[in-house]
Coordinates of N, CA and C in Angstrom, one line a residue:
Chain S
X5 N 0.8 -1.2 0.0 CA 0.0 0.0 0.0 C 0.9 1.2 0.0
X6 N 0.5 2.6 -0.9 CA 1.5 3.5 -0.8 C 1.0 4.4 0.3
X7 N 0.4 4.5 0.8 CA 0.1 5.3 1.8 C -0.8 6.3 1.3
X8 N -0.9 7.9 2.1 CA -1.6 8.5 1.9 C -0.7 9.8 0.8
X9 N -1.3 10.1 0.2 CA 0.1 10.7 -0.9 C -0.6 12.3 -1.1
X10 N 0.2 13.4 -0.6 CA -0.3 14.6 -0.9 C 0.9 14.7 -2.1
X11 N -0.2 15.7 -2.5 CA 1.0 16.8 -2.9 C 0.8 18.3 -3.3
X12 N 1.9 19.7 -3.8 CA 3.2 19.2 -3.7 C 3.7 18.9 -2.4
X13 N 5.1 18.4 -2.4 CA 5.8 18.1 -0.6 C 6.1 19.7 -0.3
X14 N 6.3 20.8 -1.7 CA 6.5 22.3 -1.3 C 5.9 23.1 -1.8
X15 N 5.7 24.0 -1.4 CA 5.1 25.1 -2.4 C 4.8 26.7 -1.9
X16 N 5.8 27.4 -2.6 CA 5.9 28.5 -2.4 C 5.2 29.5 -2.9
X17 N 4.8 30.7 -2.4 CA 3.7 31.3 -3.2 C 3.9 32.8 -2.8
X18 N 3.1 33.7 -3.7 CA 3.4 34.8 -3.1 C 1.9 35.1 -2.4
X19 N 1.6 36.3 -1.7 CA 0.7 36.6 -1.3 C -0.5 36.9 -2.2
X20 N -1.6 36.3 -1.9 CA -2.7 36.9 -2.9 C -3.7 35.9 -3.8
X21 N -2.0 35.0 -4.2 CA -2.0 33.6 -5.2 C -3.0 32.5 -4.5
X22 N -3.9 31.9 -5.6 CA -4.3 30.6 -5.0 C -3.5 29.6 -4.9
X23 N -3.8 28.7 -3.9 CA -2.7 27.5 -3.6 C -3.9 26.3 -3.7
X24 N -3.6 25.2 -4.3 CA -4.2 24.4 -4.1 C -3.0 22.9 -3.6
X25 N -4.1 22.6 -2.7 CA -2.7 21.1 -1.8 C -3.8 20.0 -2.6
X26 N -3.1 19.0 -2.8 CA -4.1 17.9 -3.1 C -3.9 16.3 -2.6
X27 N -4.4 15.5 -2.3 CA -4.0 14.2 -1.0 C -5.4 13.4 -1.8
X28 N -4.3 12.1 -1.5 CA -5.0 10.6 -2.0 C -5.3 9.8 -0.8
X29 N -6.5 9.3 -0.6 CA -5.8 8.2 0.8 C -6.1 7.1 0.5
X30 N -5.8 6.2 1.6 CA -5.2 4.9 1.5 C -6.5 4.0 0.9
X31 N -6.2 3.3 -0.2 CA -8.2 3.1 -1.0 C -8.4 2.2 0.0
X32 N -9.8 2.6 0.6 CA -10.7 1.6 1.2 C -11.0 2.4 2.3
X33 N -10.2 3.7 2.6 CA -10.5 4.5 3.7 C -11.7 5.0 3.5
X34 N -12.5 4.9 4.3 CA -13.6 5.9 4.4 C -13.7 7.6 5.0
X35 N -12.7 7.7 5.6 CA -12.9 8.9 6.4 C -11.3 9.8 6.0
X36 N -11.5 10.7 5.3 CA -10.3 12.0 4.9 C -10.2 13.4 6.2
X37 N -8.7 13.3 6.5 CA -9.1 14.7 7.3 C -7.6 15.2 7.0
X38 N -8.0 16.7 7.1 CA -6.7 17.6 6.7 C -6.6 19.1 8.0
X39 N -5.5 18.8 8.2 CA -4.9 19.5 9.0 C -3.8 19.9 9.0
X40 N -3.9 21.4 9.9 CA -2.5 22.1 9.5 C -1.9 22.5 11.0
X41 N -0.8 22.5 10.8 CA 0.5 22.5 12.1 C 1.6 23.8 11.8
X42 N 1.7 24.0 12.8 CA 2.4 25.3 12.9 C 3.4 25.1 14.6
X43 N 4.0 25.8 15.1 CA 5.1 25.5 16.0 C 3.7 26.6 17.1
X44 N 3.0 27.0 16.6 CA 2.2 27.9 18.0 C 1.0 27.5 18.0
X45 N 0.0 26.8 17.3 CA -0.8 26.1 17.4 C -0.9 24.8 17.2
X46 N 0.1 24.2 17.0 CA 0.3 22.5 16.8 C -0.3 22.1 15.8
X47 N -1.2 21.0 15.7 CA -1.9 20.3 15.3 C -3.2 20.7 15.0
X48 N -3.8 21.5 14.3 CA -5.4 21.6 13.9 C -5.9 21.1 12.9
X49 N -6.9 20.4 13.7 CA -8.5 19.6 12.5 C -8.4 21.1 11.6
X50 N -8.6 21.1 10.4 CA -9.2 21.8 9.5 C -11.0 21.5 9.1
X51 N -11.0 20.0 8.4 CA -12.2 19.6 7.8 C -11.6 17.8 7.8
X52 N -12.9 17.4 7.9 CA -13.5 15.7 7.7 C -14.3 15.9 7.4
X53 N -13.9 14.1 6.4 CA -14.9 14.3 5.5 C -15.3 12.5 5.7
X54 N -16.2 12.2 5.3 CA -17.0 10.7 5.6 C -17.3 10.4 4.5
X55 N -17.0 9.5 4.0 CA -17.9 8.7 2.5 C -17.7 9.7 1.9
X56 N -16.9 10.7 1.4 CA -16.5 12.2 0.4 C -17.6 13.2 1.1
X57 N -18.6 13.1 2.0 CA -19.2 14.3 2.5 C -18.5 14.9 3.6
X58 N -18.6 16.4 3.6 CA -17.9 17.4 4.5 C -18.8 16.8 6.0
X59 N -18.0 16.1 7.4 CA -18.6 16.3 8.5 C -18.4 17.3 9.5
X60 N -17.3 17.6 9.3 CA -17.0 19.0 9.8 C -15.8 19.8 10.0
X61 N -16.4 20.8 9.3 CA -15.9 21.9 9.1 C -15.5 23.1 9.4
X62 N -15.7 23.2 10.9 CA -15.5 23.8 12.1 C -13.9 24.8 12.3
X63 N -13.3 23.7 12.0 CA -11.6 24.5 12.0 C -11.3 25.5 10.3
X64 N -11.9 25.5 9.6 CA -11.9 25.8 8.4 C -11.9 27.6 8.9
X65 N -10.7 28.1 9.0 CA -10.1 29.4 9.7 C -11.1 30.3 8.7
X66 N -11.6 30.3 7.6 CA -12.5 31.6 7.2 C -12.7 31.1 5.3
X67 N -13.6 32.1 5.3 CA -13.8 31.5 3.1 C -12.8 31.4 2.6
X68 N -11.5 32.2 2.9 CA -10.4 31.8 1.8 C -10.3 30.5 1.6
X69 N -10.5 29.6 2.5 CA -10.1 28.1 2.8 C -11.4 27.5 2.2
X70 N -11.2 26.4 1.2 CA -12.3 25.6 1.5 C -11.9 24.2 0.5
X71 N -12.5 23.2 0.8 CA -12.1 21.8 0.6 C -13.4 20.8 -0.1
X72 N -12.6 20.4 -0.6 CA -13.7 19.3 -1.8 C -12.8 17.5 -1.3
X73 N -13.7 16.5 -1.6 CA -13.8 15.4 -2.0 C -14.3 14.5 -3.3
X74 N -14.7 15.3 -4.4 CA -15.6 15.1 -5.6 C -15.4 13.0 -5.7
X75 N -14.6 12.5 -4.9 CA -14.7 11.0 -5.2 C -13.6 10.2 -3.8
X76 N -13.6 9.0 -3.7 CA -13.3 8.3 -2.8 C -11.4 8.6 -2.3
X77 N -11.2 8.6 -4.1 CA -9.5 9.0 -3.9 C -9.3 10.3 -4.5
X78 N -9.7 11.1 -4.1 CA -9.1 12.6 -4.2 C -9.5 13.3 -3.3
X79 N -8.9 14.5 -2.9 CA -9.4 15.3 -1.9 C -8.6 17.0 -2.4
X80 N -9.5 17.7 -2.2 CA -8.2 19.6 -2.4 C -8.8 20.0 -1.5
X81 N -7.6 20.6 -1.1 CA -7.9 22.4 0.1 C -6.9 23.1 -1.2
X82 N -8.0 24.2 -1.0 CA -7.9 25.1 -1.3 C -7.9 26.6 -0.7
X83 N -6.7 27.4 -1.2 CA -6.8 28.9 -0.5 C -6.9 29.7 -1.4
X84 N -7.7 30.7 -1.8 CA -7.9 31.7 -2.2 C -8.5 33.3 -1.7
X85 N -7.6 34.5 -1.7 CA -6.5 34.5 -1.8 C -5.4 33.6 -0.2
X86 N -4.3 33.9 -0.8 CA -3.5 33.7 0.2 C -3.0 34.5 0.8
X87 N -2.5 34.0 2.0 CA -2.0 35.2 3.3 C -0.5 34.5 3.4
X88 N 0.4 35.4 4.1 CA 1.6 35.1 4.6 C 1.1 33.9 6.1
X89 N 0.6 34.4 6.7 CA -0.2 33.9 8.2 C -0.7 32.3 7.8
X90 N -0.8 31.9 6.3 CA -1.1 30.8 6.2 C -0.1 29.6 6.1
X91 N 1.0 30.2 6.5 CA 2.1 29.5 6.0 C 2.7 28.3 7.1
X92 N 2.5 27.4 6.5 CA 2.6 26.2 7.7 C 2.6 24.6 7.0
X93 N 2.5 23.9 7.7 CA 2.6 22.2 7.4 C 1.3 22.0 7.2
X94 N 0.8 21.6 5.9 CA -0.7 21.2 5.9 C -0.7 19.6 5.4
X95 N -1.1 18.5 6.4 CA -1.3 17.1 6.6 C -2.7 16.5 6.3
X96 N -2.6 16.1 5.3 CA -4.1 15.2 5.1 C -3.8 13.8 5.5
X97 N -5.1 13.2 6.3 CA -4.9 11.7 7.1 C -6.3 11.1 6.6
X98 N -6.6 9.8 6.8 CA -7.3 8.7 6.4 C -7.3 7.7 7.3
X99 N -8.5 7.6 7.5 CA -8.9 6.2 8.6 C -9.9 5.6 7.8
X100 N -10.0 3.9 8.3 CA -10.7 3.1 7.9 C -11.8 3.6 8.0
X101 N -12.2 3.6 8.9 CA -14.1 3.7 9.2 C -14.8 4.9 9.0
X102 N -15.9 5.1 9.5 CA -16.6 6.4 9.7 C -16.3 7.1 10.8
X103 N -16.0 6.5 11.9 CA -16.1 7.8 13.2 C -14.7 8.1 13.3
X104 N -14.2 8.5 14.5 CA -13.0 9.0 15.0 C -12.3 8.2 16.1
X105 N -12.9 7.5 16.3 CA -12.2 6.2 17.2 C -11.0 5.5 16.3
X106 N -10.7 5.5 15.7 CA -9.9 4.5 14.4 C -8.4 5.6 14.1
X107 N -7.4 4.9 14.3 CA -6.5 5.4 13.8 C -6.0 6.1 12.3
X108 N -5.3 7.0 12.8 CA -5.2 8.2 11.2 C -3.9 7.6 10.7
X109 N -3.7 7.5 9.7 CA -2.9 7.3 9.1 C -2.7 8.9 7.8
X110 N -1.6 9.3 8.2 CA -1.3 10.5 7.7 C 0.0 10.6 6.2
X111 N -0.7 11.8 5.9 CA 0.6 11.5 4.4 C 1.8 12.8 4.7
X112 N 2.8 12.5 3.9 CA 4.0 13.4 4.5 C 4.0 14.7 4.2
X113 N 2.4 15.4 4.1 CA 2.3 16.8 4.2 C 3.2 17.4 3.1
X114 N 2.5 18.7 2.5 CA 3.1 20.0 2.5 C 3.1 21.4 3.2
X115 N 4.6 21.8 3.0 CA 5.3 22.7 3.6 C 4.4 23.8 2.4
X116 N 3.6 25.0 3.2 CA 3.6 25.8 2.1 C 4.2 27.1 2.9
X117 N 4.8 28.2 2.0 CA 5.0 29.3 2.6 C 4.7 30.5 1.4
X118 N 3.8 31.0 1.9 CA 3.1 32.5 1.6 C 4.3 33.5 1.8
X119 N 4.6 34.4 0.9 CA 5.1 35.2 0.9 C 4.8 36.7 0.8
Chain W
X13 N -14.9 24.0 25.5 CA -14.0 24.0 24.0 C -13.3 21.9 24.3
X14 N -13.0 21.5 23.8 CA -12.4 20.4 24.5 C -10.7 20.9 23.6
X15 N -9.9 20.1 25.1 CA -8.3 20.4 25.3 C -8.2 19.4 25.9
X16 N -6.9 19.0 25.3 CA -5.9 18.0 25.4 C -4.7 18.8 25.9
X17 N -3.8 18.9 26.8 CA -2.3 19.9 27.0 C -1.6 18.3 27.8
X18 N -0.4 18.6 27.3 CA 0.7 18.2 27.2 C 1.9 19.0 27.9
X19 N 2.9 18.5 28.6 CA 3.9 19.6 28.8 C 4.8 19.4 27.2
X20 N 5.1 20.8 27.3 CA 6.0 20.8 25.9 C 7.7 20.3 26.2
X21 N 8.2 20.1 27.3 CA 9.1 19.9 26.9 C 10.3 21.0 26.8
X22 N 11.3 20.6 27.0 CA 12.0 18.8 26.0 C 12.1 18.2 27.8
X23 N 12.1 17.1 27.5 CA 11.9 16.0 28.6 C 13.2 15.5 27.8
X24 N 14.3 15.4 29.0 CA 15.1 14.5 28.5 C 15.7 13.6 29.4
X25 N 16.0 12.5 29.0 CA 16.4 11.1 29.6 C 17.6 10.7 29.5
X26 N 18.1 10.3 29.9 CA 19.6 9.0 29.3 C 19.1 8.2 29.1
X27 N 20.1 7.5 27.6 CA 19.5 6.1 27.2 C 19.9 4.9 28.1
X28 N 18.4 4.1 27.9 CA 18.4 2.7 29.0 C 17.5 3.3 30.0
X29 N 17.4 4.7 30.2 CA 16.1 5.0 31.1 C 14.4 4.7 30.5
X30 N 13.6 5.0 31.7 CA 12.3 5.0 31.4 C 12.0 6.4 31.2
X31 N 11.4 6.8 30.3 CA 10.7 8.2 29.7 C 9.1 7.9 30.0
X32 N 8.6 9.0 30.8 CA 7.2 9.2 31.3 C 6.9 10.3 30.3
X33 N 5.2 10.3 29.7 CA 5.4 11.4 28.9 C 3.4 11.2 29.9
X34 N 3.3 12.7 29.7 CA 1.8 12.6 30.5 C 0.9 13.4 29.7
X35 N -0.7 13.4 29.8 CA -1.1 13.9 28.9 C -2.7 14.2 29.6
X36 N -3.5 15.4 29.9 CA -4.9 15.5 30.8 C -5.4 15.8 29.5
X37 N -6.5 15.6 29.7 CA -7.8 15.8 28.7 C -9.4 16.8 28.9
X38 N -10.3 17.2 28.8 CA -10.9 18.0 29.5 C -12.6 17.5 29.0
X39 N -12.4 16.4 27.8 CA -13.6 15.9 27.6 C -14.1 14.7 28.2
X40 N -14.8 14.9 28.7 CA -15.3 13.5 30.4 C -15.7 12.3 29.1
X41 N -16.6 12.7 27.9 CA -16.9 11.7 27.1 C -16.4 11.1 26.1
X42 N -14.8 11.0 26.2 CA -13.9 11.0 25.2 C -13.7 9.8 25.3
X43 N -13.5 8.7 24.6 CA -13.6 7.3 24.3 C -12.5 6.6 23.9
X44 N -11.7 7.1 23.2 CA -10.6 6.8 22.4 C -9.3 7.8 23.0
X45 N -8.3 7.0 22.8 CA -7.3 7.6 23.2 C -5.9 7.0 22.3
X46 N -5.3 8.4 21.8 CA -3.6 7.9 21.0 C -2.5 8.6 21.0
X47 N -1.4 7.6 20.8 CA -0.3 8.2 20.7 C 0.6 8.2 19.2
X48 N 0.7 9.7 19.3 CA 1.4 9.7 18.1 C 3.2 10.0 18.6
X49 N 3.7 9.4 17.7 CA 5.4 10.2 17.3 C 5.5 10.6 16.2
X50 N 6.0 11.9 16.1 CA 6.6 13.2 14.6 C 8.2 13.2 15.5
X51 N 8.6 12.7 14.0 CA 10.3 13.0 13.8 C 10.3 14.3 13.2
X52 N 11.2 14.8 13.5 CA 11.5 16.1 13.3 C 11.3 16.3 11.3
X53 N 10.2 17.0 11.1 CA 10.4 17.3 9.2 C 9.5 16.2 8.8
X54 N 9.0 15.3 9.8 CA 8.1 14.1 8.9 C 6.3 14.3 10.0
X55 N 5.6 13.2 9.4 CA 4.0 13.5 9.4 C 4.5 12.1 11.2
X56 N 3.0 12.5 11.8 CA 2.7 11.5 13.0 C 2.7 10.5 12.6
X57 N 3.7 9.4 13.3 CA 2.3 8.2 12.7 C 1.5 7.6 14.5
X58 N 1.2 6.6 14.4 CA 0.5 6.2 15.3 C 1.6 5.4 16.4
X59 N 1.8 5.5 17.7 CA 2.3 4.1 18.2 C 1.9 3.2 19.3
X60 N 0.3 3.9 19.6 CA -0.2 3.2 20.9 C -1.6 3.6 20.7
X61 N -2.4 2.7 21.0 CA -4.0 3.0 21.4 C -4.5 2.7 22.3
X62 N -5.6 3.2 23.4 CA -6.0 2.8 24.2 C -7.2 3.1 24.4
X63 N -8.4 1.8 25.0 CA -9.5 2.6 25.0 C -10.6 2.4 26.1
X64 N -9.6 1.6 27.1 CA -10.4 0.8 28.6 C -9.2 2.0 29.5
X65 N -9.8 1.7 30.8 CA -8.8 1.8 31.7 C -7.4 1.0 32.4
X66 N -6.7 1.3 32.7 CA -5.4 0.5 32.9 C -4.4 0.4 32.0
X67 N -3.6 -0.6 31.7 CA -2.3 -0.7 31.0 C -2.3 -1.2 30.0
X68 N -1.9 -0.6 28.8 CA -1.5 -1.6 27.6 C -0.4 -1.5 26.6
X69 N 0.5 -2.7 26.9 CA 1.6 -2.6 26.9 C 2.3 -3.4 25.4
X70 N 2.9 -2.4 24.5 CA 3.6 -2.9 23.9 C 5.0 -2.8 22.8
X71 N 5.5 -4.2 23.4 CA 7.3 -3.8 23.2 C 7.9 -3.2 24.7
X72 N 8.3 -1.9 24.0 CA 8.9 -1.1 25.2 C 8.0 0.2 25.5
X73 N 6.8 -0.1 25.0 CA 5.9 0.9 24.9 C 4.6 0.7 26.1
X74 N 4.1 1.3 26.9 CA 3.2 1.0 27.8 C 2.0 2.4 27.8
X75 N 0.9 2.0 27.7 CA 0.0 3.5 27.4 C -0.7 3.0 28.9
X76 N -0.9 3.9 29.7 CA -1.8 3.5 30.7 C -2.9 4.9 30.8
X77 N -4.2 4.3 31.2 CA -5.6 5.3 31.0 C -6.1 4.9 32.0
X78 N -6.6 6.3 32.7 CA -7.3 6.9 34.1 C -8.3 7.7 33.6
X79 N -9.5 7.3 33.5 CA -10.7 8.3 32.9 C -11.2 8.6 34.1
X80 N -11.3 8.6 35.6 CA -11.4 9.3 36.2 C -10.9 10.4 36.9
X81 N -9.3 10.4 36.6 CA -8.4 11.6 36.5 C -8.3 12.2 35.2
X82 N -8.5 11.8 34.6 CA -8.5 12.5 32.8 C -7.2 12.1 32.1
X83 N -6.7 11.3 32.5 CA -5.2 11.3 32.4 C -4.8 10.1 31.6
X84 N -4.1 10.5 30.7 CA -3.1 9.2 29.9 C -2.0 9.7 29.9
X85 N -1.2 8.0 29.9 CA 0.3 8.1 30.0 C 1.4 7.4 28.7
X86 N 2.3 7.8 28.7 CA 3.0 6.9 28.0 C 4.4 6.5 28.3
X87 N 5.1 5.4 28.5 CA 6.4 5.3 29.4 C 6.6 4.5 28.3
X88 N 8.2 5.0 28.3 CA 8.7 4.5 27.4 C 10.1 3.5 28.3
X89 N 10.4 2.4 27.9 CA 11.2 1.4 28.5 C 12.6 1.4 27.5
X90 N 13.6 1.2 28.7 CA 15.1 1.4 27.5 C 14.9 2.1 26.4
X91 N 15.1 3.2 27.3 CA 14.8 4.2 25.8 C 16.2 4.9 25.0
X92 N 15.8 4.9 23.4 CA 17.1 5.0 23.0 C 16.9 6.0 22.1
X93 N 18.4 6.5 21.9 CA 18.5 7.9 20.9 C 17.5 8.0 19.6
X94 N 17.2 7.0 19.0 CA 16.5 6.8 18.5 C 14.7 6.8 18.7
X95 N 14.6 7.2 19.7 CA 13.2 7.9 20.3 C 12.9 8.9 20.6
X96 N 14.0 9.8 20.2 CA 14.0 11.3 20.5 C 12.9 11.6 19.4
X97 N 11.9 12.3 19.9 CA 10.6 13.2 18.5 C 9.9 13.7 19.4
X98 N 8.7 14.2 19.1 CA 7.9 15.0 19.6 C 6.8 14.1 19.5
X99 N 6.4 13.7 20.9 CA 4.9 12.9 21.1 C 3.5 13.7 21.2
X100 N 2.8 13.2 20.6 CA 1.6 14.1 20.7 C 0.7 12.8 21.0
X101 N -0.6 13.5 22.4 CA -1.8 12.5 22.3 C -2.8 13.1 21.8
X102 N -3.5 12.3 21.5 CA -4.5 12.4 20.8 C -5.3 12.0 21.6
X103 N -6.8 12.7 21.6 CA -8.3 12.0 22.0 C -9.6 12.2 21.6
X104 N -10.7 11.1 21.2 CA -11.4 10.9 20.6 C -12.8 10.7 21.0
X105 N -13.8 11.4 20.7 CA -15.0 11.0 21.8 C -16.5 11.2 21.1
X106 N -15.9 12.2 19.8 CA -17.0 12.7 19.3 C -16.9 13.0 17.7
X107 N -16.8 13.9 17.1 CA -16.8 14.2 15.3 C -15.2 13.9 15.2
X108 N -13.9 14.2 16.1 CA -13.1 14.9 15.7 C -12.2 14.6 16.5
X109 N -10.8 14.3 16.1 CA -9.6 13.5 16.9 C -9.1 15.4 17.7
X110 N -8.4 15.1 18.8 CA -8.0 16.7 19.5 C -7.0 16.6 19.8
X111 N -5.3 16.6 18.8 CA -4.7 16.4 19.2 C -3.6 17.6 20.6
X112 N -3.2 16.9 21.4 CA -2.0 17.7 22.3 C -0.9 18.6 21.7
X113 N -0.4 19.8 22.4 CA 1.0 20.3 21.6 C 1.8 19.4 21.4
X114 N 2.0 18.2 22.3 CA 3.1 17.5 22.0 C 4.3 18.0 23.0
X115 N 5.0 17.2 23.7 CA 5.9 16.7 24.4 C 7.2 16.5 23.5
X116 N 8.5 17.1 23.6 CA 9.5 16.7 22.7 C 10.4 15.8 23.7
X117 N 10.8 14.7 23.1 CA 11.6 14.3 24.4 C 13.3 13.9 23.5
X118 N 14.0 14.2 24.3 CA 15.3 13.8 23.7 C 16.3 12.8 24.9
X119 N 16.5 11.7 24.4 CA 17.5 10.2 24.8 C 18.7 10.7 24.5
X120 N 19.8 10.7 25.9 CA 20.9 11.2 25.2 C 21.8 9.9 25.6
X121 N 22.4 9.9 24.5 CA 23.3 8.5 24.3 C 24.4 8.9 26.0

């Protein structure tokens, strides 16, 4: 199995520009979640998604941000525009089941940095 | 809001010691509990689950859970340079995993 596969692994941008991240997960997963890490807020949920529907969307910092599933193996976050302040590790993960009890299995993230 | 805190660290040990890594939680209904390790530049992966109370132990790895103190643990046995990363727990109860800042711990040869 290859794991959960984003990409790009980098991507630099200037301010303003759309960014789009894009992540596969592991086929058979049911449940997609993407999150972004930073050294002052750690680890934040952005969006999950179940069976490709959005369950929640709660971390989703404001409209610039917003995220699709259109099928089992694809997933995009997207920013439009972009900020410097967005600049961080963004991790999309995949677990077997539907709920959150089940272990995440995570892909090796992109590094984006807003300029 | 539900919180998970961690001390951040760095917790550091000599190798061949036992590493305590501790972790409170603030959701009474939270069901699930994990541990991750991030090597420094790479993603978490998983290295412990727990979802009863008491001990569960594996390898050199032991997770122990107190849901009436809020509290999970993780003790690490002969621990080696090679375990130095940043532990984060995780906890699960409802829509949405909550992970900790994470604990950095460094094994010094």
């Amino acid at each position: 199995d290859a794991g959960v596969i984003q990409s790009p692994r980098h991507e630099v941008t200037e301010m303003g520009q759309e960014v789009t991240l894009r992540c596969k997960p592991i086929s058979g997963h049911n449940s997609l979640f993407w999150y972004r890490q930073t050294m002052m807020r750690g680890l934040e949920l952005l969006i999950y998604f179940n069976n490709n529907v959005p369950i929640d969307d709660s971390g989703m910092p404001e409209d610039r941000f917003s995220a699709k599933m259109p099928n089992a193996s694809f997933s995009t976050l997207k920013i439009q525009p972009s900020e410097p302040r967005d600049s961080a590790v963004y991790f999309c993960a995949s677990s077997l089941g539907g709920g959150t009890n089940e272990k995440l299995f995570f892909g090796s993230g992109t590094q984006l940095s807003v300029l | 809001q539900k919180e998970v805190e961690q001390n951040s660290g760095p917790l550091s040990v000599p190798e061949g010691a036992i590493a305590s890594l501790n972790c409170t939680y603030s959701d009474r209904g939270s069901q699930s509990f994990f541990w991750y390790r991030q090597y420094s530049g790479k993603s978490p992966e998983l290295i412990m689950s727990i979802y009863s109370n008491g001990d569960k132990e594996d390898g050199r790895f032991t997770a122990q859970l107190n849901k009436a103190s809020q509290y999970v643990s993780l003790l690490i046995r002969d621990s080696q340079p090679s375990d130095s990363a940043t532990y984060l727990c995780a906890v699960s109860g409802g829509q949405n995993f909550v992970f900790g800042p994470g604990t950095r711990l460094s094994v010094l040869p």
